[in-house]
Each structure stands twice: as structure tokens, then as C-alpha cells.
Amino acid sequence: MRAKRNNDDVRRALDAITRCVETGEGNLLELAVEAAKVRASLGEISDACEKIVGRHKAVIKTISGVYSSETKNDAEFEKAKELCKEFARREGRQPRIMVVMGQDGHDRGAKVVATGYADCGFDVDMGPLFQTPEEAAKQAVENDVHIVGVSSLAAGHKTLIPALIEELKKLGRDDIMVTAGGVIPAQDYQFLYDAGVAAIYGPGTPVSKSAISMLELLMAEE
């Protein structure tokens, strides 16, 4: 697309967006439409605004105890907690997972999952909405996590997840396990396994079941 378009037209259209955001003069939506007409990408249009106003950062809040209060006497939940304790005995710290979202802006499911893992005994970090693979990998390395769990809902799994795995390799942390969940078609599972994904948990997978699976995979690698 970029090779075929007139990049001078694109640059002028994007500059007009930036001026509009900076001055408040003009119709921003109209300018975005005009930029799209000359084949500016959505990312470029967003970046033209971001130069002035920065990027939105959602406040991430999770509440502990919700999942555990609804899973009383659940055998799998109890097993997940015991495995967390066993992992902590072996490693000297709790298993640490970072839950990252895809690019569609929906994080409710990821928050529910994160809360469940915390109640099982994981230390849990959450990446912000609209995080790039590069940003997610950097945060995972900085936080020294054992697992990155990717929540995908917007069909970006065949692009974003392999990119995340490659970024972890570049940072010398290909030992960090990557798992995936959310709406991923079954026919794409093998593609992701081949790319290096350790496990995939489809819609309806109980949190405790996925926690057990990840802990068993982690401890099998020791």
C-alpha cells in the first residue's frame, strides 16, 4: 500500500491532522477521512494525533478474592493453589504471569482471568490496552515473569503473538513461556504452536484448568 500511494499527499494529510489537534481548528474527523482516502493507515492517523495529545492509558484495576469466593470446594482450583505452592517451594518465589491484551480494546475477560490467577497464587501483571508486541516483551522482561498470557479477540493472533515471541528472543528471554487464550479458531492452533506458543486455551476454559496446565508445563521444564 505504501509503495503504491502518493506519500507526499499522505504527509500533507497527516500534518493537517496534527495541526488540527494542536490548534483545535478544523474538523478532525473530516481530516482523518481525507487522510484515509490518500491511503494513510489507521496507525499513522493515530500517530499524527498522538504527537500532540499522547496515547490513552487505561487504569487497570483487578479485585482479589472474587474468583476464589465462587469456587469453594472446587477440586481443580484447590489443585491449582497446591501447584502454585509447590512451584514457590522449588523456585523461591510465586509463579509470575503477565496478561496482555490484543488490539481491540476489550479487557474485561483478561481482568477476570487475571483475578482468577491471582487467587490461585500467581503474581499477576497486566499490560495496558493497545500495547505493541515490543512493549509487551519489554515489560515482561523488566518484570521477570515466567509466563506471558495473550488474550486475543480481534483476529490479530497470527501476527501479534509471533511478533511477541520474536521480541522476547531478541531480548534474550525466550525462556519466558507464551500462552494464548480468547477467540482463536481451532484451525490456527498449529500455526501458533509452530511459532512457539506453549498452550492455547479456548473460550470456556476454566481459569483453574489453564492455571494447572501452565504450572505443569513450567515445572516440566525444570
Tab-separated table of C-alpha atoms in Angstrom:
chain	number	residue	atom	x	y	z
A	1	MET	CA	0.000	0.000	0.000
A	2	ARG	CA	2.747	2.473	0.935
A	3	ALA	CA	4.695	1.697	-2.234
A	4	LYS	CA	1.710	2.498	-4.458
A	5	ARG	CA	0.332	5.618	-2.736
A	6	ASN	CA	1.479	9.229	-3.096
A	7	ASN	CA	3.480	9.689	0.094
A	8	ASP	CA	3.653	13.480	-0.287
A	9	ASP	CA	-0.153	13.586	-0.193
A	10	VAL	CA	-0.137	11.330	2.853
A	11	ARG	CA	2.399	13.510	4.664
A	12	ARG	CA	0.346	16.661	3.994
A	13	ALA	CA	-2.837	14.941	5.195
A	14	LEU	CA	-1.166	13.745	8.396
A	15	ASP	CA	0.382	17.151	9.057
A	16	ALA	CA	-3.086	18.682	8.723
A	17	ILE	CA	-4.381	16.276	11.377
A	18	THR	CA	-1.561	17.202	13.747
A	19	ARG	CA	-2.221	20.928	13.252
A	20	CYS	CA	-5.924	20.421	13.906
A	21	VAL	CA	-5.232	18.566	17.158
A	22	GLU	CA	-2.745	21.225	18.230
A	23	THR	CA	-4.866	24.283	17.398
A	24	GLY	CA	-8.393	22.943	17.777
A	25	GLU	CA	-9.213	24.486	14.408
A	26	GLY	CA	-10.916	22.375	11.744
A	27	ASN	CA	-12.848	19.111	11.734
A	28	LEU	CA	-10.617	16.283	12.927
A	29	LEU	CA	-12.903	13.503	11.694
A	30	GLU	CA	-13.105	15.060	8.238
A	31	LEU	CA	-9.313	15.332	8.100
A	32	ALA	CA	-8.942	11.692	9.175
A	33	VAL	CA	-11.298	10.639	6.363
A	34	GLU	CA	-9.282	12.668	3.862
A	35	ALA	CA	-6.080	11.037	5.102
A	36	ALA	CA	-7.647	7.606	4.678
A	37	LYS	CA	-8.635	8.500	1.113
A	38	VAL	CA	-4.978	9.011	0.203
A	39	ARG	CA	-4.192	5.691	1.912
A	40	ALA	CA	-2.807	6.811	5.253
A	41	SER	CA	-3.016	3.879	7.660
A	42	LEU	CA	-5.028	3.919	10.871
A	43	GLY	CA	-1.765	3.738	12.825
A	44	GLU	CA	-0.366	6.758	11.009
A	45	ILE	CA	-3.558	8.746	11.615
A	46	SER	CA	-3.415	7.821	15.312
A	47	ASP	CA	0.271	8.755	15.480
A	48	ALA	CA	-0.493	12.158	13.943
A	49	CYS	CA	-2.828	12.835	16.886
A	50	GLU	CA	-0.505	11.246	19.434
A	51	LYS	CA	2.228	13.769	18.639
A	52	ILE	CA	0.142	16.370	20.479
A	53	VAL	CA	-2.072	14.544	22.975
A	54	GLY	CA	-0.101	11.364	23.708
A	55	ARG	CA	-1.609	7.916	23.996
A	56	HIS	CA	-4.543	6.968	26.209
A	57	LYS	CA	-3.520	4.785	29.141
A	58	ALA	CA	-6.348	2.929	30.824
A	59	VAL	CA	-6.279	2.474	34.589
A	60	ILE	CA	-6.119	-1.257	35.234
A	61	LYS	CA	-7.896	-2.494	38.337
A	62	THR	CA	-8.412	-6.055	39.486
A	63	ILE	CA	-10.132	-7.229	42.660
A	64	SER	CA	-8.748	-10.191	44.568
A	65	GLY	CA	-10.969	-12.813	46.157
A	66	VAL	CA	-13.804	-12.703	43.611
A	67	TYR	CA	-12.833	-15.885	41.797
A	68	SER	CA	-11.997	-17.834	44.954
A	69	SER	CA	-15.312	-16.870	46.559
A	70	GLU	CA	-17.183	-18.521	43.689
A	71	THR	CA	-15.098	-21.708	43.533
A	72	LYS	CA	-15.470	-23.120	47.017
A	73	ASN	CA	-14.751	-26.848	47.223
A	74	ASP	CA	-13.642	-26.888	43.580
A	75	ALA	CA	-11.049	-29.660	43.159
A	76	GLU	CA	-9.269	-28.052	40.209
A	77	PHE	CA	-8.992	-24.706	41.979
A	78	GLU	CA	-7.501	-26.418	45.027
A	79	LYS	CA	-5.072	-28.326	42.806
A	80	ALA	CA	-4.007	-25.059	41.117
A	81	LYS	CA	-3.320	-23.497	44.525
A	82	GLU	CA	-1.264	-26.512	45.609
A	83	LEU	CA	0.762	-26.412	42.386
A	84	CYS	CA	1.448	-22.714	42.960
A	85	LYS	CA	2.740	-23.540	46.428
A	86	GLU	CA	4.892	-26.350	45.040
A	87	PHE	CA	6.321	-24.062	42.371
A	88	ALA	CA	7.108	-21.422	45.002
A	89	ARG	CA	8.883	-24.029	47.144
A	90	ARG	CA	11.043	-25.051	44.194
A	91	GLU	CA	11.746	-21.584	42.775
A	92	GLY	CA	11.763	-19.434	45.898
A	93	ARG	CA	9.022	-17.165	44.567
A	94	GLN	CA	5.461	-17.374	43.271
A	95	PRO	CA	4.843	-18.113	39.596
A	96	ARG	CA	4.537	-14.775	37.810
A	97	ILE	CA	2.302	-14.243	34.788
A	98	MET	CA	1.758	-11.157	32.679
A	99	VAL	CA	-1.626	-10.936	30.974
A	100	VAL	CA	-1.580	-8.848	27.803
A	101	MET	CA	-4.500	-7.820	25.620
A	102	GLY	CA	-4.896	-7.704	21.871
A	103	GLN	CA	-5.578	-4.571	19.871
A	104	ASP	CA	-9.369	-4.417	20.096
A	105	GLY	CA	-9.747	-2.538	23.367
A	106	HIS	CA	-11.658	-5.208	25.309
A	107	ASP	CA	-10.048	-6.123	28.603
A	108	ARG	CA	-12.899	-7.355	30.810
A	109	GLY	CA	-12.193	-11.025	30.116
A	110	ALA	CA	-8.476	-10.518	30.663
A	111	LYS	CA	-9.182	-8.865	34.017
A	112	VAL	CA	-11.387	-11.768	35.101
A	113	VAL	CA	-8.675	-14.240	34.140
A	114	ALA	CA	-6.007	-12.166	35.893
A	115	THR	CA	-8.076	-12.083	39.084
A	116	GLY	CA	-8.531	-15.844	38.923
A	117	TYR	CA	-4.810	-16.489	38.540
A	118	ALA	CA	-4.060	-14.181	41.468
A	119	ASP	CA	-6.490	-16.118	43.640
A	120	CYS	CA	-4.751	-19.361	42.615
A	121	GLY	CA	-1.475	-17.939	43.921
A	122	PHE	CA	0.164	-16.343	40.896
A	123	ASP	CA	1.791	-12.938	40.986
A	124	VAL	CA	-0.023	-11.163	38.151
A	125	ASP	CA	0.963	-8.208	35.979
A	126	MET	CA	-1.311	-6.721	33.332
A	127	GLY	CA	-0.233	-4.930	30.200
A	128	PRO	CA	-2.137	-1.811	29.151
A	129	LEU	CA	-4.621	-1.742	26.292
A	130	PHE	CA	-3.208	-1.338	22.767
A	131	GLN	CA	0.255	-2.477	23.825
A	132	THR	CA	2.568	-3.415	20.955
A	133	PRO	CA	4.459	-6.753	20.943
A	134	GLU	CA	7.684	-4.796	21.532
A	135	GLU	CA	6.228	-3.001	24.553
A	136	ALA	CA	4.748	-6.222	25.954
A	137	ALA	CA	8.044	-8.096	25.623
A	138	LYS	CA	9.947	-5.261	27.315
A	139	GLN	CA	7.500	-5.172	30.233
A	140	ALA	CA	7.624	-8.960	30.593
A	141	VAL	CA	11.417	-8.920	30.776
A	142	GLU	CA	11.521	-5.976	33.175
A	143	ASN	CA	9.047	-7.720	35.487
A	144	ASP	CA	10.911	-11.057	35.157
A	145	VAL	CA	7.752	-13.062	34.545
A	146	HIS	CA	7.612	-16.794	33.937
A	147	ILE	CA	4.651	-16.615	31.542
A	148	VAL	CA	3.070	-14.146	29.140
A	149	GLY	CA	-0.598	-14.944	28.567
A	150	VAL	CA	-2.006	-13.235	25.466
A	151	SER	CA	-5.731	-12.508	25.307
A	152	SER	CA	-6.769	-12.276	21.650
A	153	LEU	CA	-10.234	-11.306	20.403
A	154	ALA	CA	-9.664	-9.302	17.229
A	155	ALA	CA	-8.039	-11.839	14.881
A	156	GLY	CA	-4.537	-10.445	15.379
A	157	HIS	CA	-3.177	-13.665	16.871
A	158	LYS	CA	-1.258	-14.836	13.778
A	159	THR	CA	0.593	-11.517	13.616
A	160	LEU	CA	0.909	-10.192	17.167
A	161	ILE	CA	1.750	-13.378	19.045
A	162	PRO	CA	4.644	-14.500	16.780
A	163	ALA	CA	5.933	-10.903	16.905
A	164	LEU	CA	5.866	-11.017	20.726
A	165	ILE	CA	7.785	-14.292	20.734
A	166	GLU	CA	10.411	-12.834	18.400
A	167	GLU	CA	10.803	-9.758	20.609
A	168	LEU	CA	11.367	-11.958	23.671
A	169	LYS	CA	14.070	-13.811	21.734
A	170	LYS	CA	15.735	-10.514	20.793
A	171	LEU	CA	15.822	-9.583	24.482
A	172	GLY	CA	17.412	-12.918	25.346
A	173	ARG	CA	14.355	-14.198	27.198
A	174	ASP	CA	12.959	-16.927	25.003
A	175	ASP	CA	12.709	-18.916	28.248
A	176	ILE	CA	9.560	-16.910	29.097
A	177	MET	CA	6.640	-19.149	28.221
A	178	VAL	CA	3.948	-17.694	25.951
A	179	THR	CA	0.365	-18.936	26.098
A	180	ALA	CA	-2.729	-17.723	24.288
A	181	GLY	CA	-6.421	-17.513	25.014
A	182	GLY	CA	-9.571	-15.931	23.702
A	183	VAL	CA	-11.246	-16.254	20.336
A	184	ILE	CA	-8.735	-18.180	18.235
A	185	PRO	CA	-10.045	-20.518	15.515
A	186	ALA	CA	-9.048	-24.153	16.020
A	187	GLN	CA	-7.502	-24.268	12.536
A	188	ASP	CA	-4.957	-21.649	13.652
A	189	TYR	CA	-3.753	-23.573	16.703
A	190	GLN	CA	-0.977	-25.467	14.898
A	191	PHE	CA	0.321	-22.238	13.336
A	192	LEU	CA	0.713	-20.767	16.830
A	193	TYR	CA	2.273	-23.934	18.244
A	194	ASP	CA	4.786	-23.879	15.396
A	195	ALA	CA	5.523	-20.218	16.209
A	196	GLY	CA	6.421	-21.166	19.777
A	197	VAL	CA	3.180	-20.865	21.768
A	198	ALA	CA	3.246	-23.363	24.631
A	199	ALA	CA	-0.507	-23.731	25.159
A	200	ILE	CA	-3.809	-22.354	23.875
A	201	TYR	CA	-6.945	-22.050	25.990
A	202	GLY	CA	-10.131	-21.539	24.022
A	203	PRO	CA	-13.380	-19.887	25.119
A	204	GLY	CA	-14.933	-21.565	28.130
A	205	THR	CA	-11.675	-22.950	29.538
A	206	PRO	CA	-11.877	-22.732	33.348
A	207	VAL	CA	-9.236	-20.457	34.861
A	208	SER	CA	-8.129	-23.159	37.286
A	209	LYS	CA	-7.704	-25.675	34.451
A	210	SER	CA	-5.478	-23.324	32.476
A	211	ALA	CA	-3.526	-22.477	35.643
A	212	ILE	CA	-2.863	-26.170	36.289
A	213	SER	CA	-1.787	-26.670	32.683
A	214	MET	CA	0.666	-23.744	32.748
A	215	LEU	CA	2.168	-24.741	36.087
A	216	GLU	CA	2.666	-28.321	34.928
A	217	LEU	CA	4.377	-27.056	31.771
A	218	LEU	CA	6.617	-24.736	33.813
A	219	MET	CA	7.645	-27.418	36.252
A	220	ALA	CA	8.234	-29.939	33.460
A	221	GLU	CA	10.865	-27.572	32.033
A	222	GLU	CA	12.903	-27.579	35.235
